mmCIF file of C-alpha atoms and ligand atoms in Angstrom:
data_model
loop_
_atom_site.group_PDB
_atom_site.id
_atom_site.type_symbol
_atom_site.label_atom_id
_atom_site.label_comp_id
_atom_site.label_asym_id
_atom_site.label_seq_id
_atom_site.Cartn_x
_atom_site.Cartn_y
_atom_site.Cartn_z
ATOM 1 C CA MET A 1 -31.705 8.313 -20.601
ATOM 2 C CA ALA A 2 -28.070 9.289 -21.128
ATOM 3 C CA LYS A 3 -25.789 9.102 -18.064
ATOM 4 C CA LYS A 4 -24.175 12.247 -16.760
ATOM 5 C CA LYS A 5 -20.462 12.442 -17.593
ATOM 6 C CA THR A 6 -19.579 12.952 -13.930
ATOM 7 C CA GLU A 7 -21.278 9.714 -12.813
ATOM 8 C CA GLN A 8 -18.734 7.025 -11.880
ATOM 9 C CA LYS A 9 -19.377 3.291 -12.035
ATOM 10 C CA ALA A 10 -18.812 1.184 -8.950
ATOM 11 C CA TRP A 11 -15.894 -1.254 -9.162
ATOM 12 C CA PRO A 12 -15.821 -4.030 -10.338
ATOM 13 C CA GLU A 13 -17.386 -3.285 -13.639
ATOM 14 C CA LYS A 14 -18.996 -5.999 -15.757
ATOM 15 C CA TRP A 15 -16.596 -7.643 -18.207
ATOM 16 C CA HIS A 16 -18.178 -5.990 -21.201
ATOM 17 C CA GLU A 17 -17.877 -2.591 -19.534
ATOM 18 C CA VAL A 18 -14.116 -2.804 -18.969
ATOM 19 C CA ASN A 19 -12.326 -0.148 -20.981
ATOM 20 C CA PRO A 20 -9.955 -1.233 -23.788
ATOM 21 C CA GLY A 21 -6.532 -1.988 -22.306
ATOM 22 C CA CYS A 22 -8.130 -2.147 -18.839
ATOM 23 C CA MET A 23 -7.584 1.577 -18.506
ATOM 24 C CA VAL A 24 -9.059 2.996 -15.291
ATOM 25 C CA PHE A 25 -10.218 6.556 -15.793
ATOM 26 C CA ALA A 26 -11.504 7.303 -12.302
ATOM 27 C CA ALA A 27 -8.528 9.108 -10.789
ATOM 28 C CA GLY A 28 -7.801 8.476 -7.106
ATOM 29 C CA ASN A 29 -9.929 5.326 -6.933
ATOM 30 C CA ALA A 30 -7.146 3.372 -5.157
ATOM 31 C CA ALA A 31 -8.098 5.207 -1.974
ATOM 32 C CA ASN A 32 -11.425 3.367 -2.068
ATOM 33 C CA THR A 33 -9.870 -0.066 -2.649
ATOM 34 C CA LYS A 34 -7.887 -1.210 0.381
ATOM 35 C CA THR A 35 -5.444 -3.940 -0.584
ATOM 36 C CA GLY A 36 -3.860 -4.857 2.735
ATOM 37 C CA SER A 37 -6.430 -7.285 4.104
ATOM 38 C CA TRP A 38 -4.898 -10.477 2.710
ATOM 39 C CA LYS A 39 -1.341 -10.187 4.037
ATOM 40 C CA SER A 40 0.000 -12.908 6.336
ATOM 41 C CA GLN A 41 2.826 -10.796 7.795
ATOM 42 C CA ARG A 42 3.174 -7.155 8.748
ATOM 43 C CA PRO A 43 6.261 -4.944 9.110
ATOM 44 C CA VAL A 44 7.086 -3.684 12.590
ATOM 45 C CA TRP A 45 9.511 -0.781 13.069
ATOM 46 C CA ASP A 46 12.090 -0.461 15.860
ATOM 47 C CA ASN A 47 12.826 3.260 15.846
ATOM 48 C CA ALA A 48 15.794 2.777 18.191
ATOM 49 C CA LYS A 49 17.624 1.186 15.224
ATOM 50 C CA CYS A 50 16.253 3.468 12.510
ATOM 51 C CA ILE A 51 18.686 5.992 11.029
ATOM 52 C CA LYS A 52 15.933 7.750 9.019
ATOM 53 C CA CYS A 53 17.553 6.955 5.668
ATOM 54 C CA GLY A 54 14.215 6.522 3.873
ATOM 55 C CA ILE A 55 15.248 3.330 2.046
ATOM 56 C CA CYS A 56 12.088 1.526 3.203
ATOM 57 C CA TYR A 57 9.993 4.418 1.894
ATOM 58 C CA ILE A 58 11.712 4.263 -1.497
ATOM 59 C CA PHE A 59 11.544 0.488 -1.964
ATOM 60 C CA CYS A 60 7.947 -0.211 -0.882
ATOM 61 C CA PRO A 61 6.158 -1.338 -4.069
ATOM 62 C CA GLU A 62 2.795 -0.280 -2.643
ATOM 63 C CA ALA A 63 3.939 3.234 -1.702
ATOM 64 C CA CYS A 64 2.232 2.665 1.626
ATOM 65 C CA ILE A 65 5.132 3.759 3.853
ATOM 66 C CA GLN A 66 4.851 7.298 5.167
ATOM 67 C CA ASP A 67 7.198 9.476 7.165
ATOM 68 C CA THR A 68 5.982 10.548 10.562
ATOM 69 C CA GLN A 69 6.252 14.004 12.087
ATOM 70 C CA ASP A 70 9.380 12.998 14.000
ATOM 71 C CA GLY A 71 11.149 11.729 10.878
ATOM 72 C CA PHE A 72 10.647 7.996 11.334
ATOM 73 C CA TYR A 73 8.596 5.777 9.053
ATOM 74 C CA GLU A 74 5.483 3.620 9.307
ATOM 75 C CA ALA A 75 3.307 1.639 6.921
ATOM 76 C CA ASN A 76 -0.329 2.269 6.197
ATOM 77 C CA LEU A 77 -1.420 -1.330 6.769
ATOM 78 C CA ASP A 78 -4.611 -0.813 4.790
ATOM 79 C CA TYR A 79 -2.391 -0.994 1.699
ATOM 80 C CA CYS A 80 0.599 -3.106 2.851
ATOM 81 C CA LYS A 81 0.691 -6.543 1.192
ATOM 82 C CA GLY A 82 3.284 -7.960 3.591
ATOM 83 C CA CYS A 83 5.918 -8.622 0.939
ATOM 84 C CA GLY A 84 8.794 -7.913 3.343
ATOM 85 C CA ILE A 85 10.816 -5.842 0.881
ATOM 86 C CA CYS A 86 11.083 -2.970 3.361
ATOM 87 C CA ALA A 87 12.502 -5.313 6.015
ATOM 88 C CA HIS A 88 14.899 -6.879 3.493
ATOM 89 C CA GLU A 89 16.225 -3.515 2.337
ATOM 90 C CA CYS A 90 16.541 -1.932 5.785
ATOM 91 C CA TRP A 91 20.223 -2.606 6.386
ATOM 92 C CA PRO A 92 20.274 -1.394 10.045
ATOM 93 C CA GLY A 93 17.642 -4.069 10.758
ATOM 94 C CA ALA A 94 15.025 -1.672 12.073
ATOM 95 C CA ILE A 95 12.119 -3.539 10.454
ATOM 96 C CA VAL A 96 11.070 -7.094 11.245
ATOM 97 C CA MET A 97 8.163 -8.997 9.745
ATOM 98 C CA ARG A 98 5.690 -10.415 12.240
ATOM 99 C CA GLU A 99 2.910 -12.921 11.652
ATOM 100 C CA GLU A 100 -0.447 -11.182 11.359
ATOM 101 C CA GLU A 101 -1.900 -13.413 14.061
ATOM 102 C CA GLU A 102 0.761 -12.585 16.672
HETATM 103 S S1 SF4 B 201 15.199 1.641 5.840
HETATM 104 FE FE1 SF4 B 201 15.321 1.148 8.019
HETATM 105 S S2 SF4 B 201 16.788 2.622 8.844
HETATM 106 FE FE2 SF4 B 201 16.122 3.417 6.856
HETATM 107 S S3 SF4 B 201 14.358 4.757 7.325
HETATM 108 FE FE3 SF4 B 201 13.519 2.730 6.878
HETATM 109 S S4 SF4 B 201 13.361 1.762 8.921
HETATM 110 FE FE4 SF4 B 201 14.733 3.495 9.146
HETATM 111 S S1 SF4 B 202 5.833 -5.265 3.636
HETATM 112 FE FE1 SF4 B 202 5.946 -4.674 1.450
HETATM 113 S S2 SF4 B 202 4.040 -3.577 1.070
HETATM 114 FE FE2 SF4 B 202 4.293 -3.672 3.295
HETATM 115 S S3 SF4 B 202 5.304 -1.772 3.862
HETATM 116 FE FE3 SF4 B 202 6.921 -3.302 3.547
HETATM 117 S S4 SF4 B 202 7.540 -3.086 1.384
HETATM 118 FE FE4 SF4 B 202 5.561 -2.036 1.637
#
Protein backbone atom coordinates (compact mmCIF):
# COMPACT_ATOMS: atom_id res chain seq x y z
CA MET A 1 0.00 0.00 0.00
CA ALA A 2 1.34 3.43 -0.95
CA LYS A 3 2.38 5.71 1.93
CA LYS A 4 0.57 8.98 2.45
CA LYS A 5 2.63 11.99 1.36
CA THR A 6 2.23 13.61 4.77
CA GLU A 7 3.75 10.64 6.64
CA GLN A 8 7.26 11.42 7.93
CA LYS A 9 9.95 8.83 8.58
CA ALA A 10 11.58 8.66 11.99
CA TRP A 11 15.24 9.69 12.09
CA PRO A 12 17.69 8.03 11.51
CA GLU A 13 16.63 6.60 8.23
CA LYS A 14 18.21 3.44 6.82
CA TRP A 15 21.23 4.09 4.61
CA HIS A 16 19.38 3.19 1.45
CA GLU A 17 16.57 5.58 2.36
CA VAL A 18 18.80 8.64 2.71
CA ASN A 19 17.93 11.22 0.09
CA PRO A 20 20.52 12.10 -2.59
CA GLY A 21 22.89 14.74 -1.21
CA CYS A 22 21.65 13.93 2.31
CA MET A 23 18.89 16.47 1.84
CA VAL A 24 16.48 16.58 4.79
CA PHE A 25 12.99 17.49 3.65
CA ALA A 26 11.19 17.43 6.99
CA ALA A 27 11.22 21.11 7.90
CA GLY A 28 11.66 21.99 11.58
CA ASN A 29 12.99 18.55 12.53
CA ALA A 30 15.92 20.07 14.48
CA ALA A 31 13.47 20.83 17.28
CA ASN A 32 13.09 17.08 17.78
CA THR A 33 16.84 16.38 17.81
CA LYS A 34 18.49 17.90 20.88
CA THR A 35 22.22 18.25 20.33
CA GLY A 36 23.43 19.61 23.66
CA SER A 37 23.76 16.41 25.66
CA TRP A 38 27.41 15.69 24.85
CA LYS A 39 29.02 18.99 25.85
CA SER A 40 31.69 18.99 28.57
CA GLN A 41 31.39 22.71 29.38
CA ARG A 42 28.50 25.15 29.54
CA PRO A 43 28.41 28.95 29.24
CA VAL A 44 27.39 30.90 32.33
CA TRP A 45 26.35 34.56 32.04
CA ASP A 46 27.18 37.32 34.53
CA ASN A 47 24.58 39.95 33.71
CA ALA A 48 26.35 42.52 35.90
CA LYS A 49 29.07 42.65 33.21
CA CYS A 50 26.80 42.32 30.18
CA ILE A 51 26.32 45.44 28.06
CA LYS A 52 23.59 43.80 25.92
CA CYS A 53 25.60 44.13 22.70
CA GLY A 54 24.30 40.85 21.26
CA ILE A 55 27.72 39.64 20.06
CA CYS A 56 27.24 36.26 21.76
CA TYR A 57 23.87 35.90 20.03
CA ILE A 58 25.42 36.65 16.64
CA PHE A 59 28.45 34.37 16.97
CA CYS A 60 26.84 31.22 18.40
CA PRO A 61 27.16 28.60 15.64
CA GLU A 62 24.20 26.66 17.03
CA ALA A 63 21.87 29.68 17.16
CA CYS A 64 20.92 28.53 20.64
CA ILE A 65 21.39 31.88 22.40
CA GLN A 66 18.18 33.81 22.98
CA ASP A 67 17.48 37.26 24.33
CA THR A 68 15.47 37.42 27.51
CA GLN A 69 12.61 39.79 28.27
CA ASP A 70 14.95 42.13 30.14
CA GLY A 71 17.40 42.36 27.24
CA PHE A 72 20.09 39.99 28.48
CA TYR A 73 21.03 36.71 26.84
CA GLU A 74 20.98 33.02 27.73
CA ALA A 75 21.67 29.75 25.95
CA ASN A 76 19.19 26.99 25.35
CA LEU A 77 21.42 24.22 26.72
CA ASP A 78 19.45 21.55 24.89
CA TYR A 79 21.26 22.75 21.76
CA CYS A 80 24.52 24.25 23.12
CA LYS A 81 27.59 22.17 22.20
CA GLY A 82 29.90 23.93 24.66
CA CYS A 83 32.28 25.28 22.03
CA GLY A 84 33.02 28.43 24.05
CA ILE A 85 32.81 30.80 21.09
CA CYS A 86 30.30 33.01 22.90
CA ALA A 87 32.66 33.35 25.88
CA HIS A 88 35.62 34.03 23.58
CA GLU A 89 33.80 36.76 21.68
CA CYS A 90 32.23 38.47 24.70
CA TRP A 91 34.79 41.22 25.18
CA PRO A 92 33.35 42.54 28.51
CA GLY A 93 33.94 39.05 29.92
CA ALA A 94 30.33 38.43 30.89
CA ILE A 95 30.41 34.75 29.88
CA VAL A 96 32.60 32.08 31.45
CA MET A 97 32.70 28.41 30.56
CA ARG A 98 32.12 26.02 33.45
CA GLU A 99 32.65 22.28 33.57
CA GLU A 100 29.37 20.42 33.15
CA GLU A 101 30.00 18.47 36.34
CA GLU A 102 30.50 21.55 38.55
S1 LIG B 1 28.56 39.32 24.11
FE1 LIG B 1 28.74 39.52 26.33
S2 LIG B 1 28.27 41.67 26.74
FE2 LIG B 1 27.51 41.22 24.68
S3 LIG B 1 25.36 40.59 24.98
FE3 LIG B 1 26.59 38.72 25.01
S4 LIG B 1 27.01 38.40 27.22
FE4 LIG B 1 26.35 40.51 26.99
S1 LIG C 1 29.15 27.50 23.99
FE1 LIG C 1 29.02 27.54 21.72
S2 LIG C 1 27.10 26.51 21.25
FE2 LIG C 1 27.02 27.04 23.43
S3 LIG C 1 25.98 29.01 23.53
FE3 LIG C 1 28.18 29.45 23.43
S4 LIG C 1 28.64 29.70 21.23
FE4 LIG C 1 26.63 28.70 21.39
